[in-house]
Short mmCIF file of C-alpha atoms and ligand atoms in Angstrom, two decimals:
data_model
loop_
_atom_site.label_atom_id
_atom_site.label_comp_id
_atom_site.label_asym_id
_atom_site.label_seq_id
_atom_site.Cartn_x
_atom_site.Cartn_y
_atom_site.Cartn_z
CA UNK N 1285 5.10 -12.21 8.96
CA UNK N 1286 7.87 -13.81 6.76
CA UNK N 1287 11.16 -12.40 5.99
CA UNK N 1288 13.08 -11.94 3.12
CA UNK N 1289 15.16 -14.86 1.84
CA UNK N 1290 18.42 -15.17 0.11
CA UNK N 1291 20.91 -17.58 -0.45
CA UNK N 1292 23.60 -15.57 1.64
CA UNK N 1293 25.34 -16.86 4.13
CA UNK N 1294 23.24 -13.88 5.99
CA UNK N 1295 20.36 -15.83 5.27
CA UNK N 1296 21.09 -18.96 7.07
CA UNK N 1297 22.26 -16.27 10.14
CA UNK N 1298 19.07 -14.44 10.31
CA UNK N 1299 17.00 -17.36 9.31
CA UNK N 1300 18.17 -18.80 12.91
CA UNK N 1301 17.68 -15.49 14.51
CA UNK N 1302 14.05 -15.66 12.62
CA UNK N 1303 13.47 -19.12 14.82
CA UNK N 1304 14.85 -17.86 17.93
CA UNK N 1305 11.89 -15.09 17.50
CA UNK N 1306 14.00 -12.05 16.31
CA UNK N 1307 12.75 -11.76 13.18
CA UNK N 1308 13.55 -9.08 10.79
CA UNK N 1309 10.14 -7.23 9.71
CA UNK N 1310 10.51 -4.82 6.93
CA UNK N 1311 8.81 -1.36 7.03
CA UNK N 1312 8.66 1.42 4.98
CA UNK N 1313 11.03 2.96 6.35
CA UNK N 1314 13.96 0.73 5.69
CA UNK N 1315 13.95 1.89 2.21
CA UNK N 1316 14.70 5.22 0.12
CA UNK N 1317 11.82 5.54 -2.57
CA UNK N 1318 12.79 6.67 -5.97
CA UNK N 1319 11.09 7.31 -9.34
CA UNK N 1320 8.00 5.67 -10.37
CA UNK N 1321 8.86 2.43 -12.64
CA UNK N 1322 5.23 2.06 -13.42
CA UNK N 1323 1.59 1.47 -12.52
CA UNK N 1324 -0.20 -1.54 -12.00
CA UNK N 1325 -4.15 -2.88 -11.76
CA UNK N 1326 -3.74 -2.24 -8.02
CA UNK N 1327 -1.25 0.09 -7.13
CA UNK N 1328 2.23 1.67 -8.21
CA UNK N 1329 5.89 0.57 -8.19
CA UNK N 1330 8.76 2.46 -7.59
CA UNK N 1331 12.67 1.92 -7.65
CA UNK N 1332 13.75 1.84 -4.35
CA UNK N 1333 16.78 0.92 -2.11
CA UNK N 1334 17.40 -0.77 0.75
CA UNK N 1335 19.00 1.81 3.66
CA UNK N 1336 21.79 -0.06 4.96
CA UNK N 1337 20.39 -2.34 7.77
CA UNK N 1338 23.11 -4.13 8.92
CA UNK N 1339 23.82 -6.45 10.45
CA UNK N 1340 20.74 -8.06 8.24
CA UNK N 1341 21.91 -7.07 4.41
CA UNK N 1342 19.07 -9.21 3.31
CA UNK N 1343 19.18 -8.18 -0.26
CA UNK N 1344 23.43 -8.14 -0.63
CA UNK N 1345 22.75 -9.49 -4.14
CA UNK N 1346 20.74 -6.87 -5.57
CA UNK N 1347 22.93 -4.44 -4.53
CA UNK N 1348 20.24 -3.02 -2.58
CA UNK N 1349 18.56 -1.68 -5.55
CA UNK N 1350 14.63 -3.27 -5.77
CA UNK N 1351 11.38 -2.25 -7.30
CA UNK N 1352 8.59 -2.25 -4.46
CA UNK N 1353 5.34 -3.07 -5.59
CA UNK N 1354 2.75 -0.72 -3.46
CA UNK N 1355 -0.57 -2.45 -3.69
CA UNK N 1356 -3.64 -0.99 -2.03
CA UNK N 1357 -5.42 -3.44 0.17
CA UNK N 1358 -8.86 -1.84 -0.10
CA UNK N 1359 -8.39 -2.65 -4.33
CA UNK N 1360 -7.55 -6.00 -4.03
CA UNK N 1361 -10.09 -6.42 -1.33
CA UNK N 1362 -12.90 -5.39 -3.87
CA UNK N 1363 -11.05 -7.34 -7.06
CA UNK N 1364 -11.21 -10.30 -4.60
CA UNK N 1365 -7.41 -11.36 -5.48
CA UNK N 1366 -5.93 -11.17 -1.65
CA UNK N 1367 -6.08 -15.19 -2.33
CA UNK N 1368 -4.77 -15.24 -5.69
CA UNK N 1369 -1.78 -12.41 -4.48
CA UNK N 1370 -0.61 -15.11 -1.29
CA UNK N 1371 -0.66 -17.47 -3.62
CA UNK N 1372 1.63 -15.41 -5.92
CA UNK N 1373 3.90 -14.75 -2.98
CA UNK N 1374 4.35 -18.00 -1.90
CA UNK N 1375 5.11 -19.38 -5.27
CA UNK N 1376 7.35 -16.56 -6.23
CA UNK N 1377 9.28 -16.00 -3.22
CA UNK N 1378 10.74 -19.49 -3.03
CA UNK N 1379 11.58 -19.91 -7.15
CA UNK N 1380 15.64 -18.85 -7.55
CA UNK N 1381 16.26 -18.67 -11.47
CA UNK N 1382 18.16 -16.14 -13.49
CA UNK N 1383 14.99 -16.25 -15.83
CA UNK N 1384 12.54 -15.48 -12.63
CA UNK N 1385 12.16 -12.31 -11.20
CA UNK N 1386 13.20 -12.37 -7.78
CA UNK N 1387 10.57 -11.88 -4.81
CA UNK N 1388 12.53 -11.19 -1.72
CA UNK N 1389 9.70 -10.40 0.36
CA UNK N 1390 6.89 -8.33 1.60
CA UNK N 1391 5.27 -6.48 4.17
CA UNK N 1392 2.20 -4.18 5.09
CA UNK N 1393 0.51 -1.38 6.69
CA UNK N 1394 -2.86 -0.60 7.51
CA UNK N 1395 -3.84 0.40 3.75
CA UNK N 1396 -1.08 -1.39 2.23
CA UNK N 1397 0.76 -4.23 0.79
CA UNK N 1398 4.27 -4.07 -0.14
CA UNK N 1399 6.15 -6.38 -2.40
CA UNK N 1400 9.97 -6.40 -2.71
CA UNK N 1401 11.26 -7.35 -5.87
CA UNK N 1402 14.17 -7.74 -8.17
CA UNK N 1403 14.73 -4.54 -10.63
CA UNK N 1404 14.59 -5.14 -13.77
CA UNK N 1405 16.22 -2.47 -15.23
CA UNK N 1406 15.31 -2.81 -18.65
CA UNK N 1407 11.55 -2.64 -18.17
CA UNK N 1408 9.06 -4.41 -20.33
CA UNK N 1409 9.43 -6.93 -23.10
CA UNK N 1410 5.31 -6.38 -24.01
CA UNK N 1411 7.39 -2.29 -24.85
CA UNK N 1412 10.43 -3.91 -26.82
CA UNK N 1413 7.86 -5.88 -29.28
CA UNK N 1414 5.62 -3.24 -29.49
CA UNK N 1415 8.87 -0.36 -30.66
CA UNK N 1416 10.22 -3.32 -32.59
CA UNK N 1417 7.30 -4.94 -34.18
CA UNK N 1418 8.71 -8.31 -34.43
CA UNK N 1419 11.98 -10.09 -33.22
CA UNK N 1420 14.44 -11.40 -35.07
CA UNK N 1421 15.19 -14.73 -34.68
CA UNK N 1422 17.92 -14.85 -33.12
CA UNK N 1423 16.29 -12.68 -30.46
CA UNK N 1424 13.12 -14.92 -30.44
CA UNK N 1425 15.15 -18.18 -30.17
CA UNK N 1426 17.35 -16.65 -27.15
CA UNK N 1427 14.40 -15.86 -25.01
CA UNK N 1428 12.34 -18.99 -26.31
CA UNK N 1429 15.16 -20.72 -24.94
CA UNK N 1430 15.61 -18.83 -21.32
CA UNK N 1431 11.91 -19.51 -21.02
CA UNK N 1432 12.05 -22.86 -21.45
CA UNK N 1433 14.99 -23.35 -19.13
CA UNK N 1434 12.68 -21.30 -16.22
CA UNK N 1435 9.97 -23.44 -17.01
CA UNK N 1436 11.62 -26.59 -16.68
CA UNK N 1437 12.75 -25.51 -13.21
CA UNK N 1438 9.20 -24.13 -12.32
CA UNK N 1439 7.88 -27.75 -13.17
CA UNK N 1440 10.29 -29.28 -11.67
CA UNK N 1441 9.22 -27.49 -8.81
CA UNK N 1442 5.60 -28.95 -9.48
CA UNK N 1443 4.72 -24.96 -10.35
CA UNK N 1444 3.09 -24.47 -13.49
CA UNK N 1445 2.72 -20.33 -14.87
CA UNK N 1446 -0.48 -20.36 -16.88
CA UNK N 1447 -0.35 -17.07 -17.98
CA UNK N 1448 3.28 -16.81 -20.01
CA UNK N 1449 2.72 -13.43 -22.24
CA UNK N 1450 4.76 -10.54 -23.09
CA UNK N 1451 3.09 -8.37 -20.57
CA UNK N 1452 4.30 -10.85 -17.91
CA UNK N 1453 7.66 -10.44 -19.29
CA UNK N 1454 10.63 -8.01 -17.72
CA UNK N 1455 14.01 -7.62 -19.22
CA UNK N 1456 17.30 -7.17 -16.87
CA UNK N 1457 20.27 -5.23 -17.21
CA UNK N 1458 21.62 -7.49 -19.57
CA UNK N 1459 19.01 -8.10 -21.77
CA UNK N 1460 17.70 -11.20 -19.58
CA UNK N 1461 14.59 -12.16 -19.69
CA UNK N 1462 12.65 -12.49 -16.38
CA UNK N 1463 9.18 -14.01 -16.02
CA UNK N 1464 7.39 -11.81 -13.35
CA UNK N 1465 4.03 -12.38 -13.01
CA UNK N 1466 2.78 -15.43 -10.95
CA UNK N 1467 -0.58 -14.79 -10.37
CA UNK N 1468 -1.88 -16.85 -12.22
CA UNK N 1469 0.65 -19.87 -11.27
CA UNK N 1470 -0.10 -23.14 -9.52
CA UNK N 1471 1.04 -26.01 -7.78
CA UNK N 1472 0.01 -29.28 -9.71
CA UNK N 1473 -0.64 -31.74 -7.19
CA UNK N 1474 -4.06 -31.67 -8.47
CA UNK N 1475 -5.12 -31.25 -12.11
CA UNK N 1476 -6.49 -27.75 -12.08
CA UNK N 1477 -9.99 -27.10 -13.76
CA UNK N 1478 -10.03 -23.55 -13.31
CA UNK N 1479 -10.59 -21.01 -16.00
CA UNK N 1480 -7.95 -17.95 -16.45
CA UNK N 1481 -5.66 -15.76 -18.46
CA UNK N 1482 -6.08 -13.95 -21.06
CA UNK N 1483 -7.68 -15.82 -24.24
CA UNK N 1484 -4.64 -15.67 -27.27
CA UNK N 1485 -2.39 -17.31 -25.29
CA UNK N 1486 -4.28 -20.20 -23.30
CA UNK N 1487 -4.37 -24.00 -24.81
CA UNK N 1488 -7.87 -25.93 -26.29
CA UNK N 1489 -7.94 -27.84 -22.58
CA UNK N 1490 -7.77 -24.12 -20.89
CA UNK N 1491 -10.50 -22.58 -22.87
CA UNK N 1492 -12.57 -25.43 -23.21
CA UNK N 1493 -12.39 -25.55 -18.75
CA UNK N 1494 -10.73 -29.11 -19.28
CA UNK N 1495 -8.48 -30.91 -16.59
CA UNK N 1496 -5.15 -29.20 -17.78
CA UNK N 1497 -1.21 -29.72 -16.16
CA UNK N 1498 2.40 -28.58 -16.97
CA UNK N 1499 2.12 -28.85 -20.75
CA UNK N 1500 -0.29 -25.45 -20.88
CA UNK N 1501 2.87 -23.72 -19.95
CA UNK N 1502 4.56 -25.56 -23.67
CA UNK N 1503 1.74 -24.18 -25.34
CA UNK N 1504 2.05 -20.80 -24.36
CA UNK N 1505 5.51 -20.87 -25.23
CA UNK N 1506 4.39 -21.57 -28.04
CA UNK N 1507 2.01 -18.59 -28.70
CA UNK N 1508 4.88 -16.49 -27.67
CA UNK N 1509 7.44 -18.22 -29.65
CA UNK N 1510 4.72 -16.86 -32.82
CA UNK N 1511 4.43 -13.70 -31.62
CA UNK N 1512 7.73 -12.99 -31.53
CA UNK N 1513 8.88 -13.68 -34.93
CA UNK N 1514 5.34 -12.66 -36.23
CA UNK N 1515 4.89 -9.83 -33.91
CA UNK N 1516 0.80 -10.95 -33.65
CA UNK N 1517 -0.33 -13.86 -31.21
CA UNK N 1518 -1.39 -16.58 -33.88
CA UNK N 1519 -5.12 -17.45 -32.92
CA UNK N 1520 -5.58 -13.53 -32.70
CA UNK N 1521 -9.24 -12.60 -33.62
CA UNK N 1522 -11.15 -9.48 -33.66
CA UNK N 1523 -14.03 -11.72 -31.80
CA UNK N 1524 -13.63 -13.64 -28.69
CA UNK N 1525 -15.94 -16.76 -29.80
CA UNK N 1526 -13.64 -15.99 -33.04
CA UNK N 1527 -10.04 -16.57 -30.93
CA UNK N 1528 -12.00 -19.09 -28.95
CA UNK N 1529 -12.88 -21.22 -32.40
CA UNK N 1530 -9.46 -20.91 -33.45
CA UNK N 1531 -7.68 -21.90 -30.66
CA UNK N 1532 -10.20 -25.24 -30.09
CA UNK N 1533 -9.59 -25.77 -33.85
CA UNK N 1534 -5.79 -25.28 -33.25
CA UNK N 1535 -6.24 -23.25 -36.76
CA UNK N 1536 -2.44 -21.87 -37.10
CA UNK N 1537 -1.41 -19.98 -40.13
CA UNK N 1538 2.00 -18.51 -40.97
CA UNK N 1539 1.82 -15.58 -43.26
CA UNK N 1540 4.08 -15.03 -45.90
CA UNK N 1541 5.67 -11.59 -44.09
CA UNK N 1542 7.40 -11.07 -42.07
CA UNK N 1543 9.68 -14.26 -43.44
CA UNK N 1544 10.33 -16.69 -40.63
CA UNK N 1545 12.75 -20.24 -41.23
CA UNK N 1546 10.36 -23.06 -41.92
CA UNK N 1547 13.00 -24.32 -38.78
CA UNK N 1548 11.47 -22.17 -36.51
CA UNK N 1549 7.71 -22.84 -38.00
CA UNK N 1550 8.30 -26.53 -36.94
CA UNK N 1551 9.20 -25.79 -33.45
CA UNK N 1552 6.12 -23.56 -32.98
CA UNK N 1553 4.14 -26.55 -34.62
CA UNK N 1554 5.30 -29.17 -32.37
CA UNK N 1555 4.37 -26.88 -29.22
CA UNK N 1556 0.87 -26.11 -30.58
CA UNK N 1557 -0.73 -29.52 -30.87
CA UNK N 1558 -3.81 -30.08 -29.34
CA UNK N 1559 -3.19 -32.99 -27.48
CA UNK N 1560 -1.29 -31.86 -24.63
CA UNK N 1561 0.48 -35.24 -24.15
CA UNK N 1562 1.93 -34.60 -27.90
CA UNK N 1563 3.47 -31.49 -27.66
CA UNK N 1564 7.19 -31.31 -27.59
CA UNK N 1565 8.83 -31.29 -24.14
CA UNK N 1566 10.82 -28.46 -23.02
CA UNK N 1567 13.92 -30.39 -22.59
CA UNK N 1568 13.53 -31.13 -26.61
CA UNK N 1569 12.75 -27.70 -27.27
CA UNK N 1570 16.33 -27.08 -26.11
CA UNK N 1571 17.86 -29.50 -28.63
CA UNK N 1572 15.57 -28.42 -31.34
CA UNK N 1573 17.73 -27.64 -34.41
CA UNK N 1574 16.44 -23.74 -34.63
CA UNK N 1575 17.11 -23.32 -30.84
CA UNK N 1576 20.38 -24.52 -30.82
CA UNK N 1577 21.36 -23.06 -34.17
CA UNK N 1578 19.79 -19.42 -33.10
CA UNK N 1579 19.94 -19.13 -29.28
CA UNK N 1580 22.60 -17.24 -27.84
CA UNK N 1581 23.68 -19.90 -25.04
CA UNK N 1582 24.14 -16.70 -22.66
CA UNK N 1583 20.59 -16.29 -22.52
CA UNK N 1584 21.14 -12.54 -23.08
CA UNK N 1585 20.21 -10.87 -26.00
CA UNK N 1586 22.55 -8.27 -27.25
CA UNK N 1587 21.19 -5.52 -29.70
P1 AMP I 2395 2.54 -4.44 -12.50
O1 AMP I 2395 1.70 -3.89 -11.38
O2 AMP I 2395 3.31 -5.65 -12.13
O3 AMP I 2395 1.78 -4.58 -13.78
O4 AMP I 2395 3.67 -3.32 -12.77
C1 AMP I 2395 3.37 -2.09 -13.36
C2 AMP I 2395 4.56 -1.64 -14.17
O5 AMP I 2395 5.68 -1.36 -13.33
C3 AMP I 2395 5.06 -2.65 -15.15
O6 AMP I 2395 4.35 -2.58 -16.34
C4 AMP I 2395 6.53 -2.27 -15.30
O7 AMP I 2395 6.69 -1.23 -16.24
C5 AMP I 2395 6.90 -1.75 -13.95
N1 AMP I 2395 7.51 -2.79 -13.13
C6 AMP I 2395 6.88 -3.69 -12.36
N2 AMP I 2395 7.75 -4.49 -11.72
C7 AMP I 2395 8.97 -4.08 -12.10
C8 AMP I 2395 10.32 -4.53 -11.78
N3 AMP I 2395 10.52 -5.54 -10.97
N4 AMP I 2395 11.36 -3.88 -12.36
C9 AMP I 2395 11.14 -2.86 -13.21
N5 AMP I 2395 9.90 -2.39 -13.55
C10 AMP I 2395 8.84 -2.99 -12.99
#
């Protein structure tokens, strides 16, 4: 099985150990398991560090501190996602962006699969919306903006997400936001047909099973951009077929409350057009007037 990867010089050491046939396999046992961080569809994850195992140190830059995904193979067996979780690894474990949760690596056991990951310390951004309501906008536009830049590397990477939403969302330690959730994500070399994510936040092409590429990932932005300032996705419905209409319809209202900058109302209207080639790219995103006037160039969000 693959190793762990970092950019370290470690990594280009045991990387050539790795092709002379030594490789490092992780275990179980190379780590100390702490509390619970949370539970998932298919299993549990726990904060957990890495015992020292020189001379590998394969995660030196997280300090050794991770969050290890247990999944149980028997669930995702009967879910029929073992395909769509390879996938995930693959994708994940070779993206390196301060916006992008980290996948270091993985093993298993008989029962089990194991998935090393970064910590993000300050759990959920789906929890921060939810206590908060809505964001302000400087908040919104700072993680609007870290988005975009991960996205523009994930495309440039020929990787599209397809499934951007706050529950795919983790915050760092300082307030950065990580996407962590690639389940859902792609490589483009063909034009995908396939029909997934949750409803509020996929585009007209998506719902409507159309030939879709890069640009879903703009709309979704989009739809998060919205539900950050308005603390409600914006084709929301009580109905599927109701959220379904909407969305086909692009039928996009701002209420009068909470009160959002008609600045920021035209950035969310440029991302939610219905003809994909039409919506504002990323890189103009980033020079849009309410982005650069509200995002904290960090990319961290200070309370
Ligand atoms: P998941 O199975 O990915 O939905 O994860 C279940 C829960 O565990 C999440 O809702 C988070 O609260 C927590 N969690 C997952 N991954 C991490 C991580 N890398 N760092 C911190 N908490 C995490």
């Amino acid at each position: 099985m693959a190793i762990a990867e970092t950019n370290s010089p470690q990594q280009e050491k045991v990387s050539s150990e790795a092709s002379a046939g030594e490789k490092k396999r992780w275990t179980l046992s190379d780590f100390d398991i702490g509390k619970p961080l949370g539970r998932g569809k298919f299993g549990h994850v726990y904060l957990a560090r890495e015992k020292r195992a020189d001379p590998y140190v394969l995660l030196e830059q997280s300090n050794h501190i991770v969050a290890l995904k247990v999944l149980f193979k028997s669930q995702l067996q009967q879910s029929q996602v073992e395909h769509q979780l390879r996938r995930e690894v693959e994708i994940q474990s070779h993206l390196r962006h301060p916006n992008i949760l980290r996948l270091y690596g993985y093993f298993y056991d008989q029962k089990r699969v194991y998935l090393i990951l970064e910590y993000a310390a300050k759990g959920e951004l789906y929890k921060e919306l939810q206590k908060c309501k809505y964001f302000s906008e400087r908040r919104s536009a700072t993680y609007v903006a870290s988005l975009a830049r991960a996205l523009i590397y994930c495309h440039g990477k020929h990787v599209i997400h397809r499934d951007i939403k706050p529950e795919n969302l983790l915050i760092g330690a300082q307030g950065e936001l990580k996407i962590a959730d690639f389940g859902w994500s792609v490589h483009t070399f063909n034009r995908r047909r396939t029909m997934c994510g949750t409803l509020d936040y996929l585009p007209p092409e998506m719902v409507e099973s159309l030939e879709h590429d890069a640009s879903v990932d703009i709309w979704s932005l989009g739809v998060l951009c919205y539900e950050f300032l308005y603390g409600v996705p914006p084709f929301e419905a009580k109905e599927h077929s109701d959220t379904y209409r909407r969305i086909v319809q692009v039928d996009l209202k701002f209420p009068p409350k909470p009160i959002v900058s008609s600045a920021a109302k035209d950035l969310i209207s440029q991302m939610l057009v219905k003809d994909s080639s039409q919506r504002l790219p990323l890189h103009k995103l980033l020079e849009h007037p309410w982005v650069v006037q509200n995002a904290d160039p960090s990319g961290i969000y200070r309370a």
